[in-house]
């Protein structure tokens, strides 16, 4: 399953020559997802994602990265299933390997809990059209940019996000989602090789709206 993702992240700074000059950073990803059902119990999931993380001015080798993950899902029978594996991504700011595991439990056909790392969630579908859910997950990234001194530098951001939301089925597997929540444990690091600074950012509220595929 091929895909394309283009994201823009905006930061606002005052009086810091290390900061991105135009404050706009972009992520372009070309994910390739492979799903292989081995048998009735085991499913293998592989994701390979070439990506660019830049202000579109910095173009050194650190602008490019290969994200990916490999997971195995085990259906233990009844309402229980397990997923485990590892990935390499920028969820926690710097590009790094991350272990991944979760336990999923369906109390009934319309209620689903997932407890794991790095993300946990719960969802209840009232009917075929409406769904209520909550989730806890990391959010972060790492970008190369050209700063106000005309040097290539690195910006690393990481946080945790907790939200509650509601989904409305539009047609088929297309759903519209609306979420409210809180972003917390946020840190920002600027590094241009000559100097490095790390900032703690206060908690913030957020509102999210999206339309997309949902199983």
PDB file of C-alpha atoms in Angstrom:
ATOM      1  CA  UNK A   1       0.000   0.000   0.000  1.00  0.00           C
ATOM      2  CA  UNK A   2       1.832   3.173  -1.145  1.00  0.00           C
ATOM      3  CA  UNK A   3       1.116   6.604   0.272  1.00  0.00           C
ATOM      4  CA  UNK A   4       2.135  10.266   0.325  1.00  0.00           C
ATOM      5  CA  UNK A   5       2.238  12.609   3.330  1.00  0.00           C
ATOM      6  CA  UNK A   6       3.097  16.336   3.288  1.00  0.00           C
ATOM      7  CA  UNK A   7       3.138  18.105   6.670  1.00  0.00           C
ATOM      8  CA  UNK A   8       3.924  21.665   7.729  1.00  0.00           C
ATOM      9  CA  UNK A   9       4.951  22.644  11.251  1.00  0.00           C
ATOM     10  CA  UNK A  10       5.175  26.280  12.331  1.00  0.00           C
ATOM     11  CA  UNK A  11       7.214  27.593  15.265  1.00  0.00           C
ATOM     12  CA  UNK A  12       7.297  31.209  16.469  1.00  0.00           C
ATOM     13  CA  UNK A  13      10.502  32.647  17.977  1.00  0.00           C
ATOM     14  CA  UNK A  14      11.563  36.124  19.057  1.00  0.00           C
ATOM     15  CA  UNK A  15      15.153  37.370  19.042  1.00  0.00           C
ATOM     16  CA  UNK A  16      16.951  34.037  18.578  1.00  0.00           C
ATOM     17  CA  UNK A  17      19.469  33.849  15.708  1.00  0.00           C
ATOM     18  CA  UNK A  18      19.524  30.046  16.028  1.00  0.00           C
ATOM     19  CA  UNK A  19      15.834  29.797  15.156  1.00  0.00           C
ATOM     20  CA  UNK A  20      14.476  29.086  11.651  1.00  0.00           C
ATOM     21  CA  UNK A  21      14.296  32.372   9.759  1.00  0.00           C
ATOM     22  CA  UNK A  22      10.808  31.860   8.287  1.00  0.00           C
ATOM     23  CA  UNK A  23       9.659  29.494  11.100  1.00  0.00           C
ATOM     24  CA  UNK A  24       8.016  27.040   8.674  1.00  0.00           C
ATOM     25  CA  UNK A  25       9.299  23.443   8.572  1.00  0.00           C
ATOM     26  CA  UNK A  26       8.115  20.649   6.277  1.00  0.00           C
ATOM     27  CA  UNK A  27       8.016  16.868   6.305  1.00  0.00           C
ATOM     28  CA  UNK A  28       7.494  14.909   3.087  1.00  0.00           C
ATOM     29  CA  UNK A  29       7.045  11.145   3.441  1.00  0.00           C
ATOM     30  CA  UNK A  30       6.494   8.318   0.931  1.00  0.00           C
ATOM     31  CA  UNK A  31       5.294   5.410   3.089  1.00  0.00           C
ATOM     32  CA  UNK A  32       5.190   1.877   1.702  1.00  0.00           C
ATOM     33  CA  UNK A  33       3.098  -0.450   3.857  1.00  0.00           C
ATOM     34  CA  UNK A  34       3.271  -4.246   3.542  1.00  0.00           C
ATOM     35  CA  UNK A  35       0.707  -6.431   5.358  1.00  0.00           C
ATOM     36  CA  UNK A  36       1.122 -10.208   5.278  1.00  0.00           C
ATOM     37  CA  UNK A  37      -1.389 -12.486   6.996  1.00  0.00           C
ATOM     38  CA  UNK A  38       0.708 -15.553   7.786  1.00  0.00           C
ATOM     39  CA  UNK A  39      -2.142 -17.640   9.227  1.00  0.00           C
ATOM     40  CA  UNK A  40      -5.265 -17.220  11.367  1.00  0.00           C
ATOM     41  CA  UNK A  41      -3.154 -16.116  14.360  1.00  0.00           C
ATOM     42  CA  UNK A  42      -0.151 -14.222  12.968  1.00  0.00           C
ATOM     43  CA  UNK A  43       0.025 -11.083  10.822  1.00  0.00           C
ATOM     44  CA  UNK A  44       3.245  -9.309   9.835  1.00  0.00           C
ATOM     45  CA  UNK A  45       3.292  -5.546   9.171  1.00  0.00           C
ATOM     46  CA  UNK A  46       6.266  -3.786   7.561  1.00  0.00           C
ATOM     47  CA  UNK A  47       6.474  -0.065   6.853  1.00  0.00           C
ATOM     48  CA  UNK A  48       9.325   1.597   4.931  1.00  0.00           C
ATOM     49  CA  UNK A  49       9.195   5.387   4.578  1.00  0.00           C
ATOM     50  CA  UNK A  50      11.778   7.511   2.753  1.00  0.00           C
ATOM     51  CA  UNK A  51      11.377  11.052   4.091  1.00  0.00           C
ATOM     52  CA  UNK A  52      12.607  14.643   3.945  1.00  0.00           C
ATOM     53  CA  UNK A  53      12.578  16.932   7.010  1.00  0.00           C
ATOM     54  CA  UNK A  54      13.545  20.491   6.162  1.00  0.00           C
ATOM     55  CA  UNK A  55      12.630  24.163   5.799  1.00  0.00           C
ATOM     56  CA  UNK A  56      13.170  23.493   2.055  1.00  0.00           C
ATOM     57  CA  UNK A  57      16.384  25.556   2.157  1.00  0.00           C
ATOM     58  CA  UNK A  58      18.680  23.200   4.083  1.00  0.00           C
ATOM     59  CA  UNK A  59      19.588  20.285   1.808  1.00  0.00           C
ATOM     60  CA  UNK A  60      22.450  18.434   3.515  1.00  0.00           C
ATOM     61  CA  UNK A  61      22.517  14.686   4.143  1.00  0.00           C
ATOM     62  CA  UNK A  62      20.772  15.065   7.528  1.00  0.00           C
ATOM     63  CA  UNK A  63      17.674  16.366   5.742  1.00  0.00           C
ATOM     64  CA  UNK A  64      16.898  12.840   4.505  1.00  0.00           C
ATOM     65  CA  UNK A  65      16.048   9.756   6.554  1.00  0.00           C
ATOM     66  CA  UNK A  66      14.559   6.308   6.164  1.00  0.00           C
ATOM     67  CA  UNK A  67      11.780   5.691   8.665  1.00  0.00           C
ATOM     68  CA  UNK A  68      10.354   2.258   9.179  1.00  0.00           C
ATOM     69  CA  UNK A  69       8.874  -0.368  11.430  1.00  0.00           C
ATOM     70  CA  UNK A  70       8.328  -4.101  11.626  1.00  0.00           C
ATOM     71  CA  UNK A  71       5.484  -5.496  13.711  1.00  0.00           C
ATOM     72  CA  UNK A  72       3.963  -8.881  14.393  1.00  0.00           C
ATOM     73  CA  UNK A  73       0.354  -9.149  15.502  1.00  0.00           C
ATOM     74  CA  UNK A  74      -0.744 -12.274  17.352  1.00  0.00           C
ATOM     75  CA  UNK A  75      -4.440 -13.082  17.690  1.00  0.00           C
ATOM     76  CA  UNK A  76      -4.670 -15.028  20.943  1.00  0.00           C
ATOM     77  CA  UNK A  77      -8.288 -16.003  20.330  1.00  0.00           C
ATOM     78  CA  UNK A  78     -11.477 -14.445  21.620  1.00  0.00           C
ATOM     79  CA  UNK A  79     -11.129 -10.761  22.526  1.00  0.00           C
ATOM     80  CA  UNK A  80      -7.330 -10.786  23.045  1.00  0.00           C
ATOM     81  CA  UNK A  81      -4.480  -9.856  20.689  1.00  0.00           C
ATOM     82  CA  UNK A  82      -0.860  -8.753  21.026  1.00  0.00           C
ATOM     83  CA  UNK A  83       1.352  -6.609  18.799  1.00  0.00           C
ATOM     84  CA  UNK A  84       5.112  -6.249  19.188  1.00  0.00           C
ATOM     85  CA  UNK A  85       8.111  -5.134  17.183  1.00  0.00           C
ATOM     86  CA  UNK A  86      10.300  -2.061  16.676  1.00  0.00           C
ATOM     87  CA  UNK A  87      10.625   1.008  14.516  1.00  0.00           C
ATOM     88  CA  UNK A  88      13.033   3.822  13.680  1.00  0.00           C
ATOM     89  CA  UNK A  89      11.449   7.277  13.536  1.00  0.00           C
ATOM     90  CA  UNK A  90      11.358  10.826  14.937  1.00  0.00           C
ATOM     91  CA  UNK A  91       8.430  10.525  17.346  1.00  0.00           C
ATOM     92  CA  UNK A  92      10.690  11.485  20.247  1.00  0.00           C
ATOM     93  CA  UNK A  93      12.573  14.234  18.424  1.00  0.00           C
ATOM     94  CA  UNK A  94      15.873  12.727  17.401  1.00  0.00           C
ATOM     95  CA  UNK A  95      15.872   9.911  14.866  1.00  0.00           C
ATOM     96  CA  UNK A  96      16.150   6.744  16.957  1.00  0.00           C
ATOM     97  CA  UNK A  97      14.991   3.120  17.267  1.00  0.00           C
ATOM     98  CA  UNK A  98      11.871   2.634  19.381  1.00  0.00           C
ATOM     99  CA  UNK A  99      10.445  -0.626  20.772  1.00  0.00           C
ATOM    100  CA  UNK A 100       6.722  -1.061  20.169  1.00  0.00           C
ATOM    101  CA  UNK A 101       4.256  -3.325  21.920  1.00  0.00           C
ATOM    102  CA  UNK A 102       0.573  -3.360  22.804  1.00  0.00           C
ATOM    103  CA  UNK A 103      -2.197  -5.505  24.205  1.00  0.00           C
ATOM    104  CA  UNK A 104      -5.640  -5.162  22.628  1.00  0.00           C
ATOM    105  CA  UNK A 105      -8.928  -6.261  24.170  1.00  0.00           C
ATOM    106  CA  UNK A 106     -12.406  -6.148  22.671  1.00  0.00           C
ATOM    107  CA  UNK A 107     -15.020  -6.240  25.402  1.00  0.00           C
ATOM    108  CA  UNK A 108     -17.741  -6.504  22.788  1.00  0.00           C
ATOM    109  CA  UNK A 109     -18.103  -5.993  19.059  1.00  0.00           C
ATOM    110  CA  UNK A 110     -18.143  -2.195  19.366  1.00  0.00           C
ATOM    111  CA  UNK A 111     -15.662  -1.506  22.209  1.00  0.00           C
ATOM    112  CA  UNK A 112     -11.909  -1.749  21.751  1.00  0.00           C
ATOM    113  CA  UNK A 113      -9.032  -1.023  24.186  1.00  0.00           C
ATOM    114  CA  UNK A 114      -5.326  -0.871  23.292  1.00  0.00           C
ATOM    115  CA  UNK A 115      -2.736  -0.514  26.048  1.00  0.00           C
ATOM    116  CA  UNK A 116       0.864  -0.200  24.932  1.00  0.00           C
ATOM    117  CA  UNK A 117       3.918   1.845  24.024  1.00  0.00           C
ATOM    118  CA  UNK A 118       4.306   4.323  22.476  1.00  0.00           C
ATOM    119  CA  UNK A 119       0.523   4.761  22.101  1.00  0.00           C
ATOM    120  CA  UNK A 120      -2.645   3.684  23.948  1.00  0.00           C
ATOM    121  CA  UNK A 121      -6.257   4.227  22.969  1.00  0.00           C
ATOM    122  CA  UNK A 122      -9.864   3.276  23.639  1.00  0.00           C
ATOM    123  CA  UNK A 123     -12.821   3.460  21.268  1.00  0.00           C
ATOM    124  CA  UNK A 124     -16.541   2.717  21.467  1.00  0.00           C
ATOM    125  CA  UNK A 125     -18.824   2.675  18.451  1.00  0.00           C
ATOM    126  CA  UNK A 126     -22.411   3.508  19.301  1.00  0.00           C
ATOM    127  CA  UNK A 127     -23.544   2.312  15.869  1.00  0.00           C
ATOM    128  CA  UNK A 128     -22.278   2.194  12.280  1.00  0.00           C
ATOM    129  CA  UNK A 129     -22.172   6.001  12.071  1.00  0.00           C
ATOM    130  CA  UNK A 130     -20.818   7.343  15.377  1.00  0.00           C
ATOM    131  CA  UNK A 131     -17.765   6.530  17.486  1.00  0.00           C
ATOM    132  CA  UNK A 132     -16.285   7.987  20.704  1.00  0.00           C
ATOM    133  CA  UNK A 133     -12.567   7.543  21.449  1.00  0.00           C
ATOM    134  CA  UNK A 134      -9.565   8.714  23.471  1.00  0.00           C
ATOM    135  CA  UNK A 135      -5.824   8.283  23.004  1.00  0.00           C
ATOM    136  CA  UNK A 136      -2.411   9.024  24.476  1.00  0.00           C
ATOM    137  CA  UNK A 137       0.593   9.196  22.143  1.00  0.00           C
ATOM    138  CA  UNK A 138       3.908  10.993  21.589  1.00  0.00           C
ATOM    139  CA  UNK A 139       4.226  13.767  19.052  1.00  0.00           C
ATOM    140  CA  UNK A 140       7.509  15.145  17.812  1.00  0.00           C
ATOM    141  CA  UNK A 141       9.914  15.630  14.993  1.00  0.00           C
ATOM    142  CA  UNK A 142      13.346  16.632  13.861  1.00  0.00           C
ATOM    143  CA  UNK A 143      14.118  19.080  11.042  1.00  0.00           C
ATOM    144  CA  UNK A 144      17.114  20.655   9.322  1.00  0.00           C
ATOM    145  CA  UNK A 145      16.869  24.376   8.582  1.00  0.00           C
ATOM    146  CA  UNK A 146      18.915  27.402   7.542  1.00  0.00           C
ATOM    147  CA  UNK A 147      19.100  29.831  10.474  1.00  0.00           C
ATOM    148  CA  UNK A 148      19.454  33.610  10.525  1.00  0.00           C
ATOM    149  CA  UNK A 149      23.267  33.296  10.460  1.00  0.00           C
ATOM    150  CA  UNK A 150      22.960  31.308   7.192  1.00  0.00           C
ATOM    151  CA  UNK A 151      24.099  28.066   8.848  1.00  0.00           C
ATOM    152  CA  UNK A 152      22.399  24.701   8.595  1.00  0.00           C
ATOM    153  CA  UNK A 153      21.054  23.767  12.020  1.00  0.00           C
ATOM    154  CA  UNK A 154      18.841  21.177  13.667  1.00  0.00           C
ATOM    155  CA  UNK A 155      15.519  21.596  15.484  1.00  0.00           C
ATOM    156  CA  UNK A 156      14.182  18.749  17.628  1.00  0.00           C
ATOM    157  CA  UNK A 157      10.719  18.835  19.217  1.00  0.00           C
ATOM    158  CA  UNK A 158       8.999  16.261  21.417  1.00  0.00           C
ATOM    159  CA  UNK A 159       5.806  16.123  23.474  1.00  0.00           C
ATOM    160  CA  UNK A 160       2.957  13.890  24.602  1.00  0.00           C
ATOM    161  CA  UNK A 161      -0.640  14.426  23.498  1.00  0.00           C
ATOM    162  CA  UNK A 162      -3.806  13.220  25.238  1.00  0.00           C
ATOM    163  CA  UNK A 163      -7.133  13.689  23.453  1.00  0.00           C
ATOM    164  CA  UNK A 164     -10.772  12.673  23.419  1.00  0.00           C
ATOM    165  CA  UNK A 165     -12.764  12.753  20.227  1.00  0.00           C
ATOM    166  CA  UNK A 166     -15.773  11.714  18.226  1.00  0.00           C
ATOM    167  CA  UNK A 167     -15.977  10.250  14.711  1.00  0.00           C
ATOM    168  CA  UNK A 168     -18.761  10.369  12.131  1.00  0.00           C
ATOM    169  CA  UNK A 169     -18.888   7.887   9.262  1.00  0.00           C
ATOM    170  CA  UNK A 170     -19.177   9.676   5.928  1.00  0.00           C
ATOM    171  CA  UNK A 171     -19.193   6.762   3.500  1.00  0.00           C
ATOM    172  CA  UNK A 172     -17.562   3.338   3.403  1.00  0.00           C
ATOM    173  CA  UNK A 173     -14.385   3.542   5.499  1.00  0.00           C
ATOM    174  CA  UNK A 174     -14.160   7.347   5.332  1.00  0.00           C
ATOM    175  CA  UNK A 175     -14.699   9.047   8.684  1.00  0.00           C
ATOM    176  CA  UNK A 176     -14.608  12.649   9.918  1.00  0.00           C
ATOM    177  CA  UNK A 177     -12.957  13.056  13.347  1.00  0.00           C
ATOM    178  CA  UNK A 178     -13.033  15.914  15.861  1.00  0.00           C
ATOM    179  CA  UNK A 179     -10.722  15.905  18.912  1.00  0.00           C
ATOM    180  CA  UNK A 180      -9.897  18.138  21.861  1.00  0.00           C
ATOM    181  CA  UNK A 181      -7.004  17.554  24.215  1.00  0.00           C
ATOM    182  CA  UNK A 182      -3.797  18.620  25.885  1.00  0.00           C
ATOM    183  CA  UNK A 183      -0.162  18.666  24.801  1.00  0.00           C
ATOM    184  CA  UNK A 184       2.312  18.278  27.691  1.00  0.00           C
ATOM    185  CA  UNK A 185       5.925  17.359  28.593  1.00  0.00           C
ATOM    186  CA  UNK A 186       7.060  19.511  25.661  1.00  0.00           C
ATOM    187  CA  UNK A 187      10.706  20.315  24.932  1.00  0.00           C
ATOM    188  CA  UNK A 188      12.454  22.020  22.033  1.00  0.00           C
ATOM    189  CA  UNK A 189      16.156  21.802  21.172  1.00  0.00           C
ATOM    190  CA  UNK A 190      18.103  23.988  18.719  1.00  0.00           C
ATOM    191  CA  UNK A 191      21.574  22.902  17.611  1.00  0.00           C
ATOM    192  CA  UNK A 192      23.752  24.585  14.965  1.00  0.00           C
ATOM    193  CA  UNK A 193      26.991  22.741  15.877  1.00  0.00           C
ATOM    194  CA  UNK A 194      28.497  25.930  17.366  1.00  0.00           C
ATOM    195  CA  UNK A 195      25.922  26.169  20.168  1.00  0.00           C
ATOM    196  CA  UNK A 196      22.997  24.238  21.561  1.00  0.00           C
ATOM    197  CA  UNK A 197      19.948  25.323  23.550  1.00  0.00           C
ATOM    198  CA  UNK A 198      17.090  23.329  25.075  1.00  0.00           C
ATOM    199  CA  UNK A 199      13.791  24.905  26.059  1.00  0.00           C
ATOM    200  CA  UNK A 200      10.867  23.616  28.080  1.00  0.00           C
ATOM    201  CA  UNK A 201       7.520  24.685  26.650  1.00  0.00           C
ATOM    202  CA  UNK A 202       4.407  25.088  28.768  1.00  0.00           C
ATOM    203  CA  UNK A 203       1.415  22.785  28.281  1.00  0.00           C
ATOM    204  CA  UNK A 204      -1.058  23.732  25.590  1.00  0.00           C
ATOM    205  CA  UNK A 205      -4.621  22.917  24.555  1.00  0.00           C
ATOM    206  CA  UNK A 206      -5.386  21.630  21.078  1.00  0.00           C
ATOM    207  CA  UNK A 207      -8.270  21.063  18.684  1.00  0.00           C
ATOM    208  CA  UNK A 208      -7.964  18.594  15.797  1.00  0.00           C
ATOM    209  CA  UNK A 209     -10.205  17.908  12.813  1.00  0.00           C
ATOM    210  CA  UNK A 210      -9.509  15.326  10.141  1.00  0.00           C
ATOM    211  CA  UNK A 211     -11.124  13.312   7.360  1.00  0.00           C
ATOM    212  CA  UNK A 212      -9.636   9.986   6.325  1.00  0.00           C
ATOM    213  CA  UNK A 213      -9.779   6.214   6.229  1.00  0.00           C
ATOM    214  CA  UNK A 214     -10.530   4.373   9.464  1.00  0.00           C
ATOM    215  CA  UNK A 215     -11.136   0.609   9.755  1.00  0.00           C
TER     216      UNK A 215
END
